[in-house]
Amino acid sequence: MPLKYALVHEWLTPLATGGSELVVREILNHIDADLYALIDFESSNPESYLYKRQIGTTFLQHFPAAKQGVQKYLPFLPLAIEQLDLRQYDVILSSSHAVAKGVLTTPDQIHICYCHSPMRYAWDLTFDYLRESKLGKGMAGWATRYLLHSLRQWDVLSANRVDYFIANSAHTARRIWRCYRRDAAIIYPPVNTDDFPFLSQKQDFYLTVSRLVSYKQVTLIVKAFNKLNKPLVIIGTGNDMDKISKIAKSNIQILGWQPDDMVKKYMANARGFVYAACEDFGIALVEAQACGTPVIAYGAGGALETVRDIRSHGDTGTGTFFNQQTEASLIEAVETFEANREKFNPEYAKKHAAQFSKQMFASRYLNFVHTCKEKSNKREN
């Protein structure tokens, strides 16, 4: 009898269209799995590839305004994910950046977790979350601190329910070890590199594409380019939109949200793609390189695995790093890039990006799942 698979993800909504959702889509392209999530508003969305698909959900599906995000119901997330009854399946695949890995399994099942990140607001971003949230102050602040403390305990406990971890980068693998003391294989997420137009001739502007929230550090980019007085285009929307609009000078154009075709057009034509956040992987950095566009990125996290600094790699370099999240450091990186721009080879950037393609992800992921099943069979025998 063929094995039965279940795939568990956090949430499926029109607002959730990031790298973790690309992983879910690619897994479903290659594995016949039943899909589960805390909430689902994609199976009723005619524009979604999940339209009319049967998707299992939790009680959070019926909570007010769940479609706009279940993060507001943070205390209930662990309880909700544990209510999914998956006993009929042989293999549980989870795509987790919060609680999906916490599903309950039996000794006869294999649980393979593709971890995009340990729960960020419980670990790395705890103090940012407390500083920016209205619930981070006063008596409510102490209640929030206790909640995050409890979430960390549950997060570590639920990691023991996973048989095999996959990390989306070496950076994430180190964080998994730090939080859970578990080893993780590294399989980079799928990037639609073939969908991005390649151009060797660039126009005279820099570009950043990002959600406009504090940890993305778009404000830092704006302040640096105010001083550089070089043309910058910003695509994205978020809570920092008003703040950024107020400080941006005339050399900076803020376009807000744009459709995919427009994003790709700007990305292909940009002189350079600027990114100041520390990401676990950073899909946008790879997309820019697929267009033949060099990257100027904060030299931390996943960027160190996806971008090759032109100063150390010469003709095979795909961008330039800056070492501190400061205006001075970014300005120096832009000036360094300008001084070394003739070394940059757009063709090589495209070739470099190809190693992060959907095809490479599928091959590595399927091989890993097969290996895990073989290990399980040997243990049983």
Coordinates of C-alpha atoms in Angstrom, one line a residue:
M1 CA 0.0 0.0 0.0
P2 CA 1.3 3.5 -0.8
L3 CA 2.2 5.7 2.1
K4 CA -0.3 8.4 3.2
Y5 CA 1.1 11.9 3.6
A6 CA -0.1 14.9 5.5
L7 CA 1.4 18.4 5.0
V8 CA 0.9 20.9 7.9
H9 CA 1.5 24.6 7.6
E10 CA 0.7 27.6 9.9
W11 CA -1.8 29.6 8.0
L12 CA -3.1 29.9 4.4
T13 CA -4.5 33.3 3.5
P14 CA -4.2 35.8 0.6
L15 CA -1.9 37.9 2.9
A16 CA 0.5 35.0 3.4
T17 CA 2.5 34.8 0.1
G18 CA 6.1 34.5 1.3
G19 CA 8.9 31.9 1.1
S20 CA 7.2 29.4 3.4
E21 CA 4.1 29.4 1.1
L22 CA 6.4 28.7 -1.9
V23 CA 7.8 25.7 0.0
V24 CA 4.2 24.4 0.6
R25 CA 3.3 24.8 -3.1
E26 CA 6.4 23.1 -4.3
I27 CA 6.0 20.1 -1.9
L28 CA 2.4 19.7 -3.2
N29 CA 3.7 19.7 -6.8
H30 CA 5.7 16.6 -6.0
I31 CA 4.0 14.7 -3.1
D32 CA 0.3 13.7 -3.0
A33 CA -0.4 15.0 0.5
D34 CA -3.5 16.1 2.4
L35 CA -3.1 19.7 3.5
Y36 CA -3.7 21.1 7.0
A37 CA -3.3 24.5 8.6
L38 CA -4.5 26.6 11.6
I39 CA -6.7 28.6 9.2
D40 CA -7.5 28.4 5.5
F41 CA -8.9 31.2 3.3
E42 CA -7.2 30.1 0.2
S43 CA -9.4 27.2 -0.8
S44 CA -12.2 29.7 -1.2
N45 CA -10.1 32.2 -3.2
P46 CA -10.6 31.8 -6.9
E47 CA -7.2 33.2 -7.7
S48 CA -5.4 30.7 -5.5
Y49 CA -3.8 27.4 -6.7
L50 CA -5.5 25.9 -3.6
Y51 CA -9.0 26.9 -4.8
K52 CA -11.6 24.3 -4.0
R53 CA -9.0 22.0 -2.4
Q54 CA -10.0 20.2 0.8
I55 CA -7.9 21.6 3.7
G56 CA -8.2 20.6 7.3
T57 CA -8.3 23.5 9.8
T58 CA -8.6 24.2 13.5
F59 CA -11.1 26.1 15.8
L60 CA -9.2 29.3 15.0
Q61 CA -10.9 29.2 11.5
H62 CA -14.1 30.6 13.1
F63 CA -12.5 33.2 15.3
P64 CA -13.3 36.9 14.5
A65 CA -11.0 38.5 11.9
A66 CA -8.9 35.3 11.6
K67 CA -8.4 36.0 7.9
Q68 CA -6.4 39.1 8.7
G69 CA -4.0 37.0 10.8
V70 CA -4.2 34.6 13.7
Q71 CA -1.1 36.1 15.3
K72 CA -3.5 38.2 17.4
Y73 CA -4.6 34.8 19.0
L74 CA -1.0 33.9 19.9
P75 CA -1.8 32.2 23.2
F76 CA -4.1 29.7 21.4
L77 CA -1.8 28.7 18.6
P78 CA -0.1 25.7 20.4
L79 CA -3.4 24.4 21.6
A80 CA -5.0 24.7 18.2
I81 CA -2.2 22.9 16.3
E82 CA -2.4 20.0 18.8
Q83 CA -6.1 19.5 17.9
L84 CA -5.3 18.2 14.4
D85 CA -5.9 14.5 14.3
L86 CA -3.4 13.0 11.9
R87 CA -3.4 9.4 13.0
Q88 CA -4.4 8.1 9.6
Y89 CA -1.2 9.2 8.0
D90 CA 2.2 7.4 7.6
V91 CA 4.3 10.5 7.0
I92 CA 3.8 13.9 8.5
L93 CA 5.5 16.8 6.6
S94 CA 5.4 20.2 8.3
S95 CA 6.4 23.6 7.0
S96 CA 7.0 25.5 10.2
H97 CA 7.9 29.0 11.3
A98 CA 5.8 29.1 14.4
V99 CA 3.7 26.1 15.6
A100 CA 3.2 23.7 12.7
K101 CA 5.9 21.4 13.9
G102 CA 3.9 20.9 17.2
V103 CA 1.3 18.5 15.7
L104 CA 0.8 15.3 17.7
T105 CA 2.1 12.1 16.1
T106 CA 2.3 8.4 17.0
P107 CA 5.4 6.2 17.3
D108 CA 4.6 4.6 14.0
Q109 CA 4.6 7.9 12.0
I110 CA 7.6 9.8 10.6
H111 CA 7.6 13.6 11.1
I112 CA 9.8 15.6 8.8
C113 CA 9.9 19.3 9.6
Y114 CA 11.0 22.0 7.1
C115 CA 11.8 24.8 9.5
H116 CA 11.9 28.3 8.1
S117 CA 12.8 29.7 11.5
P118 CA 12.2 28.9 15.2
M119 CA 9.3 31.0 16.4
R120 CA 10.8 34.5 16.0
Y121 CA 8.7 36.5 18.4
A122 CA 9.5 33.9 21.2
W123 CA 13.2 33.9 20.5
D124 CA 15.2 36.4 18.4
L125 CA 12.6 39.2 18.2
T126 CA 11.3 39.0 21.8
F127 CA 12.6 42.4 22.8
D128 CA 11.6 44.0 19.5
Y129 CA 8.1 42.6 20.0
L130 CA 7.8 43.9 23.5
R131 CA 9.1 47.3 22.6
E132 CA 6.8 47.8 19.6
S133 CA 3.6 46.2 21.0
K134 CA 1.1 48.0 23.1
L135 CA 1.0 44.8 25.2
G136 CA 4.7 45.2 26.0
K137 CA 4.3 47.9 28.7
G138 CA 3.0 48.1 32.2
M139 CA 1.1 45.1 33.8
A140 CA 0.1 43.9 30.3
G141 CA 3.9 43.8 29.6
W142 CA 4.5 41.3 32.4
A143 CA 1.7 39.1 31.2
T144 CA 3.1 39.2 27.7
R145 CA 6.6 38.3 29.0
Y146 CA 5.1 35.3 30.8
L147 CA 3.2 34.3 27.7
L148 CA 6.4 34.4 25.6
H149 CA 8.2 32.5 28.3
S150 CA 5.5 29.8 28.1
L151 CA 5.7 29.7 24.3
R152 CA 9.5 29.1 24.5
Q153 CA 8.9 26.2 26.8
W154 CA 6.2 24.7 24.5
D155 CA 8.4 25.4 21.4
V156 CA 11.3 23.3 22.8
L157 CA 9.0 20.6 24.0
S158 CA 7.3 20.3 20.6
A159 CA 10.7 20.1 18.8
N160 CA 10.9 16.6 20.4
R161 CA 7.9 15.5 18.3
V162 CA 10.0 16.0 15.1
D163 CA 12.0 13.0 13.8
Y164 CA 14.0 14.9 11.2
F165 CA 14.6 18.7 10.8
I166 CA 15.4 20.5 7.6
A167 CA 16.6 24.1 7.8
N168 CA 16.2 26.7 5.0
S169 CA 19.9 27.8 5.4
A170 CA 22.9 27.2 7.5
H171 CA 22.0 30.3 9.5
T172 CA 18.6 28.7 10.4
A173 CA 20.3 25.4 11.2
R174 CA 22.5 27.1 13.8
R175 CA 19.4 28.8 15.3
I176 CA 17.6 25.4 15.5
W177 CA 20.6 24.0 17.3
R178 CA 20.7 27.0 19.7
C179 CA 16.9 26.8 20.5
Y180 CA 16.3 23.0 20.3
R181 CA 19.7 21.3 20.4
R182 CA 18.7 19.4 17.3
D183 CA 20.7 18.9 14.1
A184 CA 19.1 20.0 10.8
A185 CA 19.9 19.2 7.2
I186 CA 20.2 22.2 4.9
I187 CA 17.9 22.5 1.9
Y188 CA 17.5 26.0 0.4
P189 CA 13.9 27.0 -0.4
P190 CA 12.6 27.1 -4.0
V191 CA 13.0 30.4 -5.9
N192 CA 11.2 31.0 -9.2
T193 CA 14.5 32.0 -10.8
D194 CA 13.1 31.2 -14.3
D195 CA 10.3 33.7 -13.9
F196 CA 12.6 36.7 -13.5
P197 CA 13.7 38.5 -16.7
F198 CA 17.4 38.8 -17.2
L199 CA 18.9 42.1 -18.4
S200 CA 22.6 42.9 -18.7
Q201 CA 22.1 46.6 -19.3
K202 CA 20.9 48.5 -16.2
Q203 CA 19.2 51.8 -15.5
D204 CA 20.5 54.4 -13.1
F205 CA 18.5 53.7 -10.0
Y206 CA 18.8 51.4 -6.9
L207 CA 15.9 49.3 -5.7
T208 CA 14.6 47.7 -2.5
V209 CA 11.6 45.4 -2.3
S210 CA 10.4 44.7 1.2
R211 CA 7.6 44.8 3.8
L212 CA 7.9 48.2 5.5
V213 CA 8.3 47.0 9.0
S214 CA 11.0 47.9 11.5
Y215 CA 13.2 44.8 11.4
K216 CA 13.5 45.1 7.6
Q217 CA 15.5 48.3 8.2
V218 CA 14.1 50.2 5.2
T219 CA 14.3 53.4 7.2
L220 CA 18.1 52.8 7.4
I221 CA 18.2 52.5 3.6
V222 CA 16.2 55.7 3.2
K223 CA 18.5 57.7 5.5
A224 CA 21.6 56.4 3.8
F225 CA 20.3 57.3 0.3
N226 CA 19.2 60.7 1.5
K227 CA 22.9 61.3 2.2
L228 CA 24.1 59.6 -1.0
N229 CA 21.6 61.6 -3.1
K230 CA 21.4 58.6 -5.5
P231 CA 18.0 57.5 -7.0
L232 CA 16.3 54.8 -5.0
V233 CA 12.9 53.1 -5.7
I234 CA 11.1 51.4 -2.8
I235 CA 8.4 48.8 -3.4
G236 CA 6.4 47.5 -0.5
T237 CA 3.9 48.5 2.2
G238 CA 3.6 48.2 5.9
N239 CA 3.5 49.9 9.3
D240 CA 6.5 52.1 8.5
M241 CA 5.1 53.6 5.3
D242 CA 4.2 57.0 6.9
K243 CA 7.5 57.2 8.7
I244 CA 9.5 56.5 5.6
S245 CA 7.4 58.8 3.4
K246 CA 8.1 61.7 5.8
I247 CA 11.9 61.4 5.8
A248 CA 12.5 60.4 2.2
K249 CA 14.0 63.2 0.0
S250 CA 13.2 63.9 -3.7
N251 CA 15.7 61.3 -4.9
I252 CA 13.6 58.5 -3.4
Q253 CA 10.5 57.2 -5.0
I254 CA 8.1 55.1 -2.9
L255 CA 5.7 53.0 -5.0
G256 CA 4.0 51.0 -2.3
W257 CA 2.5 47.7 -3.3
Q258 CA 3.1 46.6 -6.9
P259 CA 2.0 43.6 -8.9
D260 CA 4.5 40.9 -9.6
D261 CA 5.1 41.9 -13.2
M262 CA 6.0 45.4 -12.1
V263 CA 8.3 44.2 -9.3
K264 CA 10.2 42.0 -11.8
K265 CA 10.5 44.9 -14.3
Y266 CA 12.1 47.1 -11.6
M267 CA 14.3 44.3 -10.3
A268 CA 15.7 43.6 -13.8
N269 CA 16.4 47.2 -14.6
A270 CA 17.9 48.3 -11.3
R271 CA 21.6 49.3 -11.0
G272 CA 21.7 47.4 -7.7
F273 CA 19.3 45.8 -5.2
V274 CA 19.7 47.0 -1.6
Y275 CA 18.7 45.0 1.4
A276 CA 19.4 45.8 5.1
A277 CA 17.6 43.1 7.1
C278 CA 19.1 40.0 8.6
E279 CA 17.1 37.2 7.0
D280 CA 17.1 33.4 7.6
F281 CA 17.4 33.0 3.8
G282 CA 16.3 36.0 1.8
I283 CA 14.5 35.0 -1.4
A284 CA 14.5 38.6 -2.8
L285 CA 18.3 38.6 -2.9
V286 CA 18.3 35.5 -5.1
E287 CA 15.5 36.9 -7.4
A288 CA 17.6 40.0 -8.0
Q289 CA 20.6 37.9 -9.0
A290 CA 18.4 35.9 -11.3
C291 CA 17.8 39.2 -13.1
G292 CA 21.5 39.8 -13.4
T293 CA 21.2 42.6 -10.8
P294 CA 23.9 43.0 -8.2
V295 CA 23.0 42.9 -4.5
I296 CA 24.2 45.3 -1.7
A297 CA 23.2 43.5 1.5
Y298 CA 23.7 43.4 5.2
G299 CA 26.4 40.8 5.7
A300 CA 24.6 38.5 8.1
G301 CA 22.2 35.6 8.1
G302 CA 21.2 33.9 4.9
A303 CA 22.7 36.6 2.7
L304 CA 26.2 35.2 3.4
E305 CA 25.0 32.0 1.7
T306 CA 23.3 33.5 -1.3
V307 CA 25.5 36.5 -2.2
R308 CA 29.2 36.5 -3.2
D309 CA 31.1 39.7 -2.2
I310 CA 32.8 41.2 -5.3
R311 CA 35.8 42.2 -3.1
S312 CA 36.7 38.6 -2.3
H313 CA 35.3 36.8 -5.4
G314 CA 36.3 39.3 -8.2
D315 CA 34.7 38.4 -11.5
T316 CA 32.4 35.8 -9.9
G317 CA 31.1 38.2 -7.3
T318 CA 27.4 38.9 -7.2
G319 CA 27.3 41.9 -4.8
T320 CA 28.7 43.7 -1.8
F321 CA 28.2 43.3 1.9
F322 CA 28.0 46.0 4.6
N323 CA 29.0 44.8 8.1
Q324 CA 26.9 47.0 10.4
Q325 CA 23.2 48.1 10.2
T326 CA 24.3 51.8 10.1
E327 CA 24.0 54.6 7.6
A328 CA 27.8 54.9 7.4
S329 CA 28.3 51.2 6.7
L330 CA 25.7 51.1 4.0
I331 CA 27.0 54.3 2.4
E332 CA 30.5 52.8 2.3
A333 CA 29.2 49.6 0.7
V334 CA 27.4 51.5 -2.0
E335 CA 30.5 53.5 -2.8
T336 CA 32.6 50.3 -2.8
F337 CA 30.1 48.7 -5.2
E338 CA 30.3 51.7 -7.5
A339 CA 34.1 51.6 -7.5
N340 CA 34.1 47.8 -8.4
R341 CA 31.0 47.8 -10.6
E342 CA 33.0 47.0 -13.8
K343 CA 34.0 43.6 -12.2
F344 CA 30.4 42.6 -12.0
N345 CA 29.2 39.9 -14.4
P346 CA 25.4 39.7 -14.8
E347 CA 25.6 36.4 -16.5
Y348 CA 27.4 34.9 -13.5
A349 CA 24.8 36.3 -11.1
K350 CA 22.1 34.5 -13.1
K351 CA 24.1 31.3 -13.1
H352 CA 24.7 31.6 -9.3
A353 CA 21.0 32.1 -8.6
A354 CA 20.1 28.9 -10.5
Q355 CA 21.4 26.7 -7.7
F356 CA 18.4 28.0 -5.6
S357 CA 15.8 27.0 -8.2
K358 CA 12.6 25.1 -7.7
Q359 CA 14.1 22.1 -9.5
M360 CA 17.1 22.0 -7.1
F361 CA 14.8 22.2 -4.1
A362 CA 12.5 19.4 -5.3
S363 CA 15.4 17.1 -6.0
R364 CA 17.0 17.7 -2.6
Y365 CA 13.8 17.6 -0.6
L366 CA 12.5 14.4 -2.2
N367 CA 15.8 12.7 -1.7
F368 CA 15.8 13.7 1.9
V369 CA 12.3 12.3 2.5
H370 CA 13.3 9.1 0.8
T371 CA 16.3 8.8 3.0
C372 CA 14.3 9.4 6.1
K373 CA 11.8 6.6 5.1
E374 CA 14.7 4.2 4.5
K375 CA 16.2 5.0 8.0
S376 CA 12.8 4.4 9.6
N377 CA 12.4 1.1 7.8
K378 CA 15.8 -0.1 9.0
R379 CA 14.9 0.8 12.6
E380 CA 11.7 -1.2 12.4
N381 CA 13.5 -4.2 10.9

